[in-house]
């Protein structure tokens, strides 16, 4: 006897929904796509025309200002090694995607995090969405990106932004919520507006936590950018992907190490920034 | 004397209910339901019930009670850090409960200063940046607010510590900074929430006497929340005694000691230091015979009616019976060792051991130690 139920057509429904959404949202997605690809292209071209030595020097300088001497040396050495491995262009491609995606993720995530901290209802809506987001495997994020943005760096960037945003939102909200209530009361007692309270008391005190969130966001962004090679994002992920397809383990390992070096540099810089904010 | 003083704050029938069913709870309150009944029926907590009192110009009013009495909630209603559920609060004639948000901010900026139990100093700012916070919020330009902040820092005795961070200061010093911050905005009314409770006993006593001295100079109107009866006595002002969100008694420490309104008040003042509270005027013998003896005593040995027993003990010990004079120098009675012993060994109920007649021109505000 056949007890099997008819299959619930979730795949067809999802396809239909996605098609409908693609059409409906195109007034937003088209310009978004244009702006983003513009940024990505200009930055990539810029970084590829500037002689690598200068880029390394500037990066080391920034690292020195923001994170101290040791990190600056690490930055310079690491990037120089990547240059030697002939992986400079790929690194710059990945770096551009990481930085641009991170900036957009922060630009959306920090205000959203502030909104969550200040409004209990917003937090109640956003928090479960963040939880869900963290359980989805990263490459799943690529799937909705493709119908809207096609293959290539813009799709990768979109998926990266969505994937990397949750830590920023969460840590921003948490950081602000953890400001001692007596300090918030003091700020109110002296007649601060909500904006003054935010700018003078809450954000400065939440800064270490927010920067920890930024650190996590950058790390997630890097991991996503590498995976996004699957949809044509190129960069270091692309090198790994090529190596896999050609069964060239050595090249794959090189690209892998390059990713690790880039990750360490970005991690140390942002961690240092967070720790410095803590000491203040 | 009280009538001549101008009322700075008037609190009228303020109640506060925490929880969701505020209106239902208020209705039940008006029907005189108990707090427990209201909690059972609406799930709401009644923190304050029909609280009414006045604060006069230049006085230190101590709001006293144990934990859960509602005293901190009441203080926060005055500047609406906590929103009263009903009632009116007049500060200099304006009903604070009716102010709109912008007006409330103006009020907080200019009329009120607040000092917190755990100091509430901003750890990311230096002492002077903390002290000038209120002025910064007001929009005062940098040089002017720096000068004013530095002045306040000097007044509280923190000169030289302006560029340090709060973590580098001891508890007592941090609270001085908190006080400086409240003084810097030059508000006339200070709200102090258990300001000295987090300090150790010796520092606490120093701060209490310093506050009194400061008060002589600055003449602020202070509402001081405390759970410590000795502190209330040391500060020397009137006391509003609260229990479970309601006012139980209002009066000077002497009033509360000599005429406790309820058993609770009696228990509260059980271990009070009588010698510091009862005045010579109250304890003195004011009968006709006493007055005649007093008139015959040597002219140079006198004690003031407003002085505490503690203060006049040396004189009584040295001279036996000493005449007691009022503010204008007129003799109102005679204080003898017997009077002192009777006052110190007071009986709990029944017998009136102290002369209940009002003392002419006695100061109802500060007691001199």
Coordinates of C-alpha atoms in Angstrom, one line a residue, chain A residues 43-198:
Chain A
X43 CA 38.9 50.6 -6.2
X44 CA 40.3 47.5 -7.9
X45 CA 41.7 49.5 -10.8
X46 CA 43.2 52.0 -8.4
X47 CA 44.9 49.4 -6.3
X48 CA 46.2 47.6 -9.3
X49 CA 47.7 50.6 -10.9
X50 CA 49.4 51.9 -7.8
X51 CA 52.8 50.1 -7.5
X52 CA 52.5 47.4 -4.8
X53 CA 55.4 48.8 -2.8
X54 CA 53.5 52.0 -2.2
X55 CA 50.4 50.2 -1.3
X56 CA 52.3 48.1 1.2
X57 CA 53.9 51.2 2.7
X58 CA 50.5 53.0 3.0
X59 CA 49.0 49.9 4.6
X60 CA 51.8 49.6 7.0
X61 CA 51.5 53.3 7.9
X62 CA 47.8 53.0 8.6
X63 CA 48.4 49.8 10.6
X64 CA 51.1 51.7 12.6
X65 CA 48.8 54.7 13.4
X66 CA 45.8 52.5 14.3
X67 CA 47.4 49.4 15.8
X68 CA 51.0 50.0 16.8
X69 CA 54.5 49.0 15.6
X70 CA 54.3 45.2 15.8
X71 CA 51.1 45.0 13.7
X72 CA 52.6 47.4 11.2
X73 CA 55.6 45.1 10.7
X74 CA 53.3 42.1 10.4
X75 CA 51.3 43.9 7.8
X76 CA 54.3 44.9 5.7
X77 CA 55.9 41.5 5.9
X78 CA 52.7 39.6 5.1
X79 CA 51.8 41.7 2.1
X80 CA 55.3 41.5 0.8
X81 CA 55.2 37.8 1.0
X82 CA 51.9 37.7 -1.0
X83 CA 53.5 39.9 -3.6
X84 CA 56.4 37.5 -3.9
X85 CA 53.9 34.6 -4.3
X86 CA 52.6 36.4 -7.4
X87 CA 49.2 36.6 -5.7
X88 CA 49.0 40.4 -5.5
X89 CA 46.2 41.0 -8.0
X90 CA 44.1 38.3 -6.5
X91 CA 44.7 39.6 -3.0
X92 CA 43.7 43.1 -4.0
X93 CA 40.6 41.8 -5.6
X94 CA 39.6 40.1 -2.4
X95 CA 40.6 43.0 -0.2
X96 CA 38.5 45.4 -2.2
X97 CA 35.4 43.2 -1.8
X98 CA 36.1 42.7 1.9
X99 CA 36.5 46.4 2.6
X100 CA 33.6 47.6 0.5
X101 CA 31.3 45.0 1.9
X102 CA 32.4 45.7 5.4
X103 CA 31.9 49.5 5.0
X104 CA 28.3 48.9 3.7
X105 CA 27.7 46.3 6.4
X106 CA 28.8 48.8 9.1
X107 CA 26.9 51.7 7.5
X108 CA 23.7 49.7 7.8
X109 CA 24.5 47.6 10.8
X110 CA 25.6 50.2 13.3
X111 CA 22.4 52.4 13.0
X112 CA 20.3 49.2 13.1
X113 CA 22.2 48.1 16.2
X114 CA 21.6 51.5 17.8
X115 CA 17.9 51.3 16.9
X116 CA 17.7 47.8 18.5
X117 CA 19.3 49.1 21.7
X118 CA 16.9 52.0 22.0
X119 CA 13.7 50.2 21.1
X120 CA 12.8 47.0 22.8
X121 CA 10.4 46.1 20.0
X122 CA 12.9 46.5 17.2
X123 CA 15.3 44.2 19.1
X124 CA 12.5 41.6 19.5
X125 CA 12.0 41.6 15.8
X126 CA 15.6 41.7 14.7
X127 CA 17.2 39.4 17.2
X128 CA 15.5 36.1 16.0
X129 CA 16.4 37.1 12.4
X130 CA 20.0 37.4 13.4
X131 CA 19.9 34.1 15.2
X132 CA 18.5 32.4 12.0
X133 CA 21.2 34.1 9.9
X134 CA 24.0 32.7 12.0
X135 CA 22.8 29.1 11.6
X136 CA 22.5 29.2 7.8
X137 CA 25.7 28.0 6.1
X138 CA 27.5 30.8 4.3
X139 CA 27.2 29.6 0.7
X140 CA 23.4 29.6 1.1
X141 CA 23.7 33.4 1.0
X142 CA 24.9 33.2 -2.5
X143 CA 21.6 31.7 -3.7
X144 CA 19.3 34.8 -3.4
X145 CA 22.1 37.0 -4.6
X146 CA 22.3 35.5 -8.1
X147 CA 18.8 36.1 -9.3
X148 CA 19.1 39.8 -8.3
X149 CA 22.6 40.5 -9.3
X150 CA 23.8 37.8 -11.6
X151 CA 27.3 36.3 -11.3
X152 CA 30.3 38.4 -10.3
X153 CA 31.6 40.7 -7.6
X154 CA 28.4 42.6 -7.0
X155 CA 26.6 39.4 -6.1
X156 CA 29.5 38.4 -3.9
X157 CA 29.4 41.8 -2.3
X158 CA 25.7 41.6 -1.6
X159 CA 25.9 38.1 -0.1
X160 CA 28.9 39.2 2.0
X161 CA 27.1 42.3 3.3
X162 CA 24.1 40.3 4.5
X163 CA 26.3 37.5 5.9
X164 CA 28.7 39.7 7.7
X165 CA 26.2 42.3 9.2
X166 CA 24.8 40.3 12.1
X167 CA 27.8 40.6 14.5
X168 CA 27.9 44.4 14.0
X169 CA 24.2 44.7 14.7
X170 CA 24.4 42.4 17.7
X171 CA 27.5 43.9 19.3
X172 CA 26.4 47.4 18.7
X173 CA 23.1 46.7 20.4
X174 CA 24.7 44.8 23.2
X175 CA 27.4 47.4 23.7
X176 CA 24.8 50.1 24.2
X177 CA 22.6 48.0 26.3
X178 CA 25.5 47.2 28.6
X179 CA 26.2 50.8 29.5
X180 CA 25.6 51.0 33.2
X181 CA 22.1 52.2 33.9
X182 CA 23.4 54.7 36.5
X183 CA 25.4 56.5 33.8
X184 CA 22.3 56.6 31.5
X185 CA 20.3 58.0 34.5
X186 CA 23.0 60.6 35.2
X187 CA 23.0 61.6 31.5
X188 CA 19.2 62.0 31.7
X189 CA 19.3 63.8 35.0
X190 CA 21.4 66.6 33.6
X191 CA 18.9 67.1 30.7
X192 CA 20.6 65.4 27.8
X193 CA 18.6 64.8 24.6
X194 CA 18.6 61.3 23.2
X195 CA 21.2 62.3 20.7
X196 CA 23.5 63.9 23.3
X197 CA 23.2 60.9 25.4
X198 CA 24.1 58.6 22.5

